[in-house]
Amino acid sequence: MSKRIRTCFPMSCLRRSLLALLLAPLLVPTTSALAQQPANVGSITHLSGTLTVRRADGSTRFLSVKSAVAEGDTLQTVQGTYARLRFDDGAEVVLRPDSQMKVEEFKYDEAKPEADNMFFSLLKGGMRSVTGLLGRRNRDRIKVAAPSATIGIRGTHFGMLLCQNDCGNIPMPGGGAPPNGLHVDVVDGSVSISNNAGQQVLNAGQFGYVRDVATPPLAVPPQQGIQVTMPLAISRNAGGGATLGKQRQDNECAVP
């Protein structure tokens, strides 16, 4: 008995071949597509409320303790929320309520110190930061930008508060609310504040202020300085990174 052989007309075969070629890139991820995915560079270790992230692709999600943080992420806390992040080199950042910070770039490889780079942007609110291994071996590769100035890190522990008509609940040492602009305090080491109008170096125990991008950074007396404070439960090293609020069962969920 002869076997039946399935055949197709030449035009039909051609159409099928073309369809397979068109669908192949959609079905199998290419190496270049995978390479474009932002790299995870840290995670959330402490959280007292609601924290959201806007990814580099424009998507928005809720984060919780152990959620990953990637290059290009813009993190945002709401009223009453404090969030603490730990990066791959051991550096840590604590965000105040009503704050926004973007992870512009983070590169750290123990075997490639020449590639080190850490660049954040404080868009709103306040933060405290303690540098990690990257800052110890390449402190000139760490920068934090704000609308009025850029801070270069020459030390390990500093705070930033950006007032944009939203600091009425933060008291000044002498009374009243802080003026609009960037307020900086240094606990350990030193920082360099610079913009187009000038530069100012602050050492441990000193305070600085920048009114706007056209005004040079200034050192201010301690009695006029603003120190960015955080709750002890968020700012201390608690070991396990337990959340202060109710932790979600999943690490992330999409924002509707």
mmCIF file of C-alpha atoms in Angstrom:
data_model
loop_
_atom_site.group_PDB
_atom_site.id
_atom_site.type_symbol
_atom_site.label_atom_id
_atom_site.label_comp_id
_atom_site.label_asym_id
_atom_site.label_seq_id
_atom_site.Cartn_x
_atom_site.Cartn_y
_atom_site.Cartn_z
ATOM 1 C CA MET A 1 0.000 0.000 0.000
ATOM 2 C CA SER A 2 1.430 3.355 -0.974
ATOM 3 C CA LYS A 3 1.647 6.102 1.646
ATOM 4 C CA ARG A 4 -0.278 9.317 1.105
ATOM 5 C CA ILE A 5 2.027 12.264 0.898
ATOM 6 C CA ARG A 6 0.656 15.682 1.908
ATOM 7 C CA THR A 7 1.568 18.315 -0.582
ATOM 8 C CA CYS A 8 0.761 21.986 -0.991
ATOM 9 C CA PHE A 9 0.696 24.282 -3.923
ATOM 10 C CA PRO A 10 3.770 26.463 -4.362
ATOM 11 C CA MET A 11 1.871 29.706 -3.563
ATOM 12 C CA SER A 12 0.422 28.203 -0.359
ATOM 13 C CA CYS A 13 3.863 27.062 0.781
ATOM 14 C CA LEU A 14 5.263 30.500 0.116
ATOM 15 C CA ARG A 15 2.562 32.149 2.235
ATOM 16 C CA ARG A 16 3.190 29.785 5.129
ATOM 17 C CA SER A 17 6.912 30.406 4.994
ATOM 18 C CA LEU A 18 6.427 34.158 5.020
ATOM 19 C CA LEU A 19 4.004 33.929 7.969
ATOM 20 C CA ALA A 20 6.487 31.833 9.953
ATOM 21 C CA LEU A 21 9.234 34.384 9.317
ATOM 22 C CA LEU A 22 6.994 37.246 10.445
ATOM 23 C CA LEU A 23 5.879 35.509 13.650
ATOM 24 C CA ALA A 24 9.294 34.196 14.715
ATOM 25 C CA PRO A 25 10.546 37.450 16.306
ATOM 26 C CA LEU A 26 7.298 37.744 18.289
ATOM 27 C CA LEU A 27 7.442 34.236 19.676
ATOM 28 C CA VAL A 28 11.111 34.054 20.635
ATOM 29 C CA PRO A 29 12.714 36.889 22.668
ATOM 30 C CA THR A 30 15.848 38.151 21.023
ATOM 31 C CA THR A 31 19.110 38.662 22.853
ATOM 32 C CA SER A 32 18.939 42.407 22.256
ATOM 33 C CA ALA A 33 15.420 42.599 23.740
ATOM 34 C CA LEU A 34 16.554 40.792 26.873
ATOM 35 C CA ALA A 35 19.578 43.040 27.161
ATOM 36 C CA GLN A 36 17.338 46.116 27.205
ATOM 37 C CA GLN A 37 15.615 45.050 30.439
ATOM 38 C CA PRO A 38 16.767 47.356 33.285
ATOM 39 C CA ALA A 39 19.040 45.624 35.766
ATOM 40 C CA ASN A 40 17.920 45.183 39.381
ATOM 41 C CA VAL A 41 20.273 47.178 41.594
ATOM 42 C CA GLY A 42 18.766 46.902 45.073
ATOM 43 C CA SER A 43 15.644 46.208 47.106
ATOM 44 C CA ILE A 44 13.262 47.660 49.686
ATOM 45 C CA THR A 45 14.252 46.663 53.236
ATOM 46 C CA HIS A 46 11.918 48.745 55.435
ATOM 47 C CA LEU A 47 8.530 50.297 54.697
ATOM 48 C CA SER A 48 5.961 52.097 56.841
ATOM 49 C CA GLY A 49 3.194 52.733 54.301
ATOM 50 C CA THR A 50 2.484 52.954 50.578
ATOM 51 C CA LEU A 51 5.364 53.056 48.097
ATOM 52 C CA THR A 52 4.944 53.115 44.322
ATOM 53 C CA VAL A 53 7.420 52.899 41.475
ATOM 54 C CA ARG A 54 7.230 54.139 37.891
ATOM 55 C CA ARG A 55 9.376 51.869 35.762
ATOM 56 C CA ALA A 56 11.470 52.931 32.807
ATOM 57 C CA ASP A 57 8.820 51.470 30.469
ATOM 58 C CA GLY A 58 6.143 53.741 31.984
ATOM 59 C CA SER A 59 4.351 51.072 34.029
ATOM 60 C CA THR A 60 3.489 51.791 37.686
ATOM 61 C CA ARG A 61 3.428 49.323 40.550
ATOM 62 C CA PHE A 62 3.060 49.124 44.309
ATOM 63 C CA LEU A 63 6.172 47.916 46.151
ATOM 64 C CA SER A 64 6.621 46.184 49.489
ATOM 65 C CA VAL A 65 9.504 44.835 51.540
ATOM 66 C CA LYS A 66 11.876 42.716 49.376
ATOM 67 C CA SER A 67 10.623 44.294 46.134
ATOM 68 C CA ALA A 68 13.445 44.857 43.658
ATOM 69 C CA VAL A 69 14.599 48.299 42.543
ATOM 70 C CA ALA A 70 16.023 48.746 39.037
ATOM 71 C CA GLU A 71 17.824 51.388 37.019
ATOM 72 C CA GLY A 72 15.360 53.952 35.686
ATOM 73 C CA ASP A 73 12.884 53.478 38.571
ATOM 74 C CA THR A 74 11.202 56.551 40.055
ATOM 75 C CA LEU A 75 10.151 55.800 43.629
ATOM 76 C CA GLN A 76 7.385 57.763 45.319
ATOM 77 C CA THR A 77 6.210 57.763 48.930
ATOM 78 C CA VAL A 78 2.851 59.137 50.038
ATOM 79 C CA GLN A 79 1.937 61.061 53.170
ATOM 80 C CA GLY A 80 3.044 59.166 56.277
ATOM 81 C CA THR A 81 5.288 56.720 54.379
ATOM 82 C CA TYR A 82 8.986 56.171 55.035
ATOM 83 C CA ALA A 83 10.883 53.748 52.803
ATOM 84 C CA ARG A 84 14.398 52.387 53.084
ATOM 85 C CA LEU A 85 16.354 50.991 50.109
ATOM 86 C CA ARG A 86 19.523 48.942 50.127
ATOM 87 C CA PHE A 87 21.673 48.810 46.988
ATOM 88 C CA ASP A 88 23.982 46.047 45.787
ATOM 89 C CA ASP A 89 27.116 47.704 47.184
ATOM 90 C CA GLY A 90 25.558 48.159 50.643
ATOM 91 C CA ALA A 91 24.584 51.813 50.159
ATOM 92 C CA GLU A 92 21.286 52.798 51.748
ATOM 93 C CA VAL A 93 18.724 55.536 51.149
ATOM 94 C CA VAL A 94 15.744 56.441 53.333
ATOM 95 C CA LEU A 95 12.922 58.441 51.722
ATOM 96 C CA ARG A 96 10.681 60.795 53.696
ATOM 97 C CA PRO A 97 6.918 61.029 53.148
ATOM 98 C CA ASP A 98 5.772 62.772 49.956
ATOM 99 C CA SER A 99 9.120 62.221 48.262
ATOM 100 C CA GLN A 100 10.196 61.221 44.763
ATOM 101 C CA MET A 101 13.599 59.853 43.819
ATOM 102 C CA LYS A 102 14.774 58.460 40.490
ATOM 103 C CA VAL A 103 17.561 55.891 40.167
ATOM 104 C CA GLU A 104 19.191 57.371 37.095
ATOM 105 C CA GLU A 105 22.135 54.961 37.021
ATOM 106 C CA PHE A 106 23.768 52.411 39.282
ATOM 107 C CA LYS A 107 26.753 50.344 38.202
ATOM 108 C CA TYR A 108 28.728 48.251 40.674
ATOM 109 C CA ASP A 109 30.912 45.235 40.010
ATOM 110 C CA GLU A 110 33.455 44.044 42.572
ATOM 111 C CA ALA A 111 35.804 43.042 39.753
ATOM 112 C CA LYS A 112 35.419 46.257 37.714
ATOM 113 C CA PRO A 113 35.878 49.369 39.850
ATOM 114 C CA GLU A 114 36.495 51.425 36.716
ATOM 115 C CA ALA A 115 32.807 50.957 35.797
ATOM 116 C CA ASP A 116 31.459 52.285 39.109
ATOM 117 C CA ASN A 117 28.668 54.860 38.832
ATOM 118 C CA MET A 118 25.849 55.932 41.140
ATOM 119 C CA PHE A 119 23.515 58.747 40.115
ATOM 120 C CA PHE A 120 20.177 59.610 41.736
ATOM 121 C CA SER A 121 17.757 62.515 41.274
ATOM 122 C CA LEU A 122 15.736 63.886 44.194
ATOM 123 C CA LEU A 123 12.629 65.293 42.509
ATOM 124 C CA LYS A 124 10.564 66.038 45.606
ATOM 125 C CA GLY A 125 10.701 65.737 49.402
ATOM 126 C CA GLY A 126 13.673 64.524 51.389
ATOM 127 C CA MET A 127 16.100 61.667 51.909
ATOM 128 C CA ARG A 128 19.044 60.475 53.950
ATOM 129 C CA SER A 129 21.848 58.427 52.431
ATOM 130 C CA VAL A 130 24.768 56.333 53.651
ATOM 131 C CA THR A 131 27.230 55.316 50.954
ATOM 132 C CA GLY A 132 28.449 51.737 50.509
ATOM 133 C CA LEU A 133 31.449 50.012 48.974
ATOM 134 C CA LEU A 134 31.212 51.999 45.755
ATOM 135 C CA GLY A 135 31.552 55.246 47.694
ATOM 136 C CA ARG A 136 34.563 53.984 49.591
ATOM 137 C CA ARG A 137 36.586 53.048 46.541
ATOM 138 C CA ASN A 138 35.249 55.588 43.979
ATOM 139 C CA ARG A 139 33.621 58.447 45.861
ATOM 140 C CA ASP A 140 33.884 60.749 42.831
ATOM 141 C CA ARG A 141 31.479 58.440 40.969
ATOM 142 C CA ILE A 142 28.505 59.246 43.240
ATOM 143 C CA LYS A 143 26.165 62.153 42.527
ATOM 144 C CA VAL A 144 22.694 63.190 43.630
ATOM 145 C CA ALA A 145 20.908 65.804 41.525
ATOM 146 C CA ALA A 146 18.181 68.225 42.599
ATOM 147 C CA PRO A 147 16.495 70.997 40.591
ATOM 148 C CA SER A 148 18.797 73.688 42.014
ATOM 149 C CA ALA A 149 22.143 71.875 42.409
ATOM 150 C CA THR A 150 24.093 68.630 42.191
ATOM 151 C CA ILE A 151 25.743 67.016 45.185
ATOM 152 C CA GLY A 152 29.019 65.168 44.858
ATOM 153 C CA ILE A 153 29.727 62.744 47.663
ATOM 154 C CA ARG A 154 33.028 62.903 49.494
ATOM 155 C CA GLY A 155 31.816 61.104 52.589
ATOM 156 C CA THR A 156 29.319 58.628 53.875
ATOM 157 C CA HIS A 157 26.270 60.122 55.628
ATOM 158 C CA PHE A 158 24.202 63.150 54.559
ATOM 159 C CA GLY A 159 20.635 64.379 54.224
ATOM 160 C CA MET A 160 18.724 66.418 51.625
ATOM 161 C CA LEU A 161 15.404 68.267 51.865
ATOM 162 C CA LEU A 162 13.856 69.892 48.801
ATOM 163 C CA CYS A 163 11.230 72.502 49.698
ATOM 164 C CA GLN A 164 8.801 73.542 46.949
ATOM 165 C CA ASN A 165 5.977 75.194 48.902
ATOM 166 C CA ASP A 166 5.505 71.874 50.727
ATOM 167 C CA CYS A 167 7.639 72.135 53.896
ATOM 168 C CA GLY A 168 5.124 73.942 56.115
ATOM 169 C CA ASN A 169 5.041 71.039 58.588
ATOM 170 C CA ILE A 170 8.821 71.030 59.113
ATOM 171 C CA PRO A 171 9.894 73.489 61.843
ATOM 172 C CA MET A 172 13.009 75.634 61.576
ATOM 173 C CA PRO A 173 15.328 75.731 64.626
ATOM 174 C CA GLY A 174 14.326 79.355 65.240
ATOM 175 C CA GLY A 175 10.659 78.849 64.371
ATOM 176 C CA GLY A 176 8.725 79.091 61.129
ATOM 177 C CA ALA A 177 8.951 76.898 58.038
ATOM 178 C CA PRO A 178 12.057 76.310 55.886
ATOM 179 C CA PRO A 179 12.367 78.550 52.812
ATOM 180 C CA ASN A 180 11.986 77.051 49.368
ATOM 181 C CA GLY A 181 15.141 75.510 47.987
ATOM 182 C CA LEU A 182 17.538 72.673 48.774
ATOM 183 C CA HIS A 183 18.650 72.098 52.371
ATOM 184 C CA VAL A 184 21.628 69.798 53.059
ATOM 185 C CA ASP A 185 23.151 68.433 56.259
ATOM 186 C CA VAL A 186 26.281 66.289 56.699
ATOM 187 C CA VAL A 187 26.746 63.836 59.563
ATOM 188 C CA ASP A 188 29.920 62.094 58.425
ATOM 189 C CA GLY A 189 32.496 62.844 55.723
ATOM 190 C CA SER A 190 31.785 65.735 53.340
ATOM 191 C CA VAL A 191 29.784 66.715 50.263
ATOM 192 C CA SER A 192 30.285 69.198 47.444
ATOM 193 C CA ILE A 193 27.236 71.217 46.339
ATOM 194 C CA SER A 194 27.520 72.835 42.924
ATOM 195 C CA ASN A 195 25.473 74.586 40.259
ATOM 196 C CA ASN A 196 26.151 77.139 37.521
ATOM 197 C CA ALA A 197 26.462 79.902 40.113
ATOM 198 C CA GLY A 198 29.113 78.331 42.343
ATOM 199 C CA GLN A 199 30.259 75.532 44.620
ATOM 200 C CA GLN A 200 30.279 74.875 48.356
ATOM 201 C CA VAL A 201 31.940 72.056 50.312
ATOM 202 C CA LEU A 202 30.290 70.946 53.555
ATOM 203 C CA ASN A 203 32.066 68.839 56.177
ATOM 204 C CA ALA A 204 30.670 66.745 59.024
ATOM 205 C CA GLY A 205 28.414 68.812 61.274
ATOM 206 C CA GLN A 206 27.815 71.526 58.674
ATOM 207 C CA PHE A 207 24.653 72.650 56.879
ATOM 208 C CA GLY A 208 24.055 74.082 53.415
ATOM 209 C CA TYR A 209 21.321 75.798 51.434
ATOM 210 C CA VAL A 210 20.680 76.498 47.742
ATOM 211 C CA ARG A 211 17.758 78.783 46.909
ATOM 212 C CA ASP A 212 17.636 78.102 43.161
ATOM 213 C CA VAL A 213 19.798 77.160 40.205
ATOM 214 C CA ALA A 214 20.878 80.783 39.673
ATOM 215 C CA THR A 215 22.005 81.265 43.297
ATOM 216 C CA PRO A 216 25.331 79.917 44.611
ATOM 217 C CA PRO A 217 25.239 77.234 47.336
ATOM 218 C CA LEU A 218 25.848 78.570 50.841
ATOM 219 C CA ALA A 219 27.019 77.175 54.162
ATOM 220 C CA VAL A 220 24.588 78.181 56.930
ATOM 221 C CA PRO A 221 25.120 78.356 60.702
ATOM 222 C CA PRO A 222 24.010 75.278 62.663
ATOM 223 C CA GLN A 223 21.252 77.284 64.365
ATOM 224 C CA GLN A 224 19.741 77.913 60.930
ATOM 225 C CA GLY A 225 20.398 74.497 59.414
ATOM 226 C CA ILE A 226 17.784 71.867 58.619
ATOM 227 C CA GLN A 227 18.593 68.269 59.491
ATOM 228 C CA VAL A 228 16.526 65.636 57.733
ATOM 229 C CA THR A 229 15.301 63.277 60.450
ATOM 230 C CA MET A 230 13.870 59.770 60.159
ATOM 231 C CA PRO A 231 12.028 57.509 62.622
ATOM 232 C CA LEU A 232 14.422 55.268 64.540
ATOM 233 C CA ALA A 233 12.614 52.122 63.402
ATOM 234 C CA ILE A 234 13.317 53.038 59.761
ATOM 235 C CA SER A 235 16.794 54.506 60.074
ATOM 236 C CA ARG A 236 18.427 51.878 62.265
ATOM 237 C CA ASN A 237 19.905 48.586 61.048
ATOM 238 C CA ALA A 238 17.251 46.142 62.154
ATOM 239 C CA GLY A 239 18.838 43.074 60.588
ATOM 240 C CA GLY A 240 15.888 41.412 58.921
ATOM 241 C CA GLY A 241 14.401 44.371 57.140
ATOM 242 C CA ALA A 242 10.965 43.787 58.636
ATOM 243 C CA THR A 243 8.264 46.150 57.421
ATOM 244 C CA LEU A 244 6.694 48.576 59.887
ATOM 245 C CA GLY A 245 3.306 48.426 58.293
ATOM 246 C CA LYS A 246 1.207 45.531 57.071
ATOM 247 C CA GLN A 247 3.246 43.615 54.524
ATOM 248 C CA ARG A 248 1.557 42.396 51.385
ATOM 249 C CA GLN A 249 1.823 38.728 50.595
ATOM 250 C CA ASP A 250 3.291 39.462 47.178
ATOM 251 C CA ASN A 251 6.304 41.643 46.568
ATOM 252 C CA GLU A 252 4.675 43.740 43.853
ATOM 253 C CA CYS A 253 1.307 44.379 42.330
ATOM 254 C CA ALA A 254 0.281 46.514 39.418
ATOM 255 C CA VAL A 255 -1.346 49.884 39.952
ATOM 256 C CA PRO A 256 -4.696 50.035 38.125
#
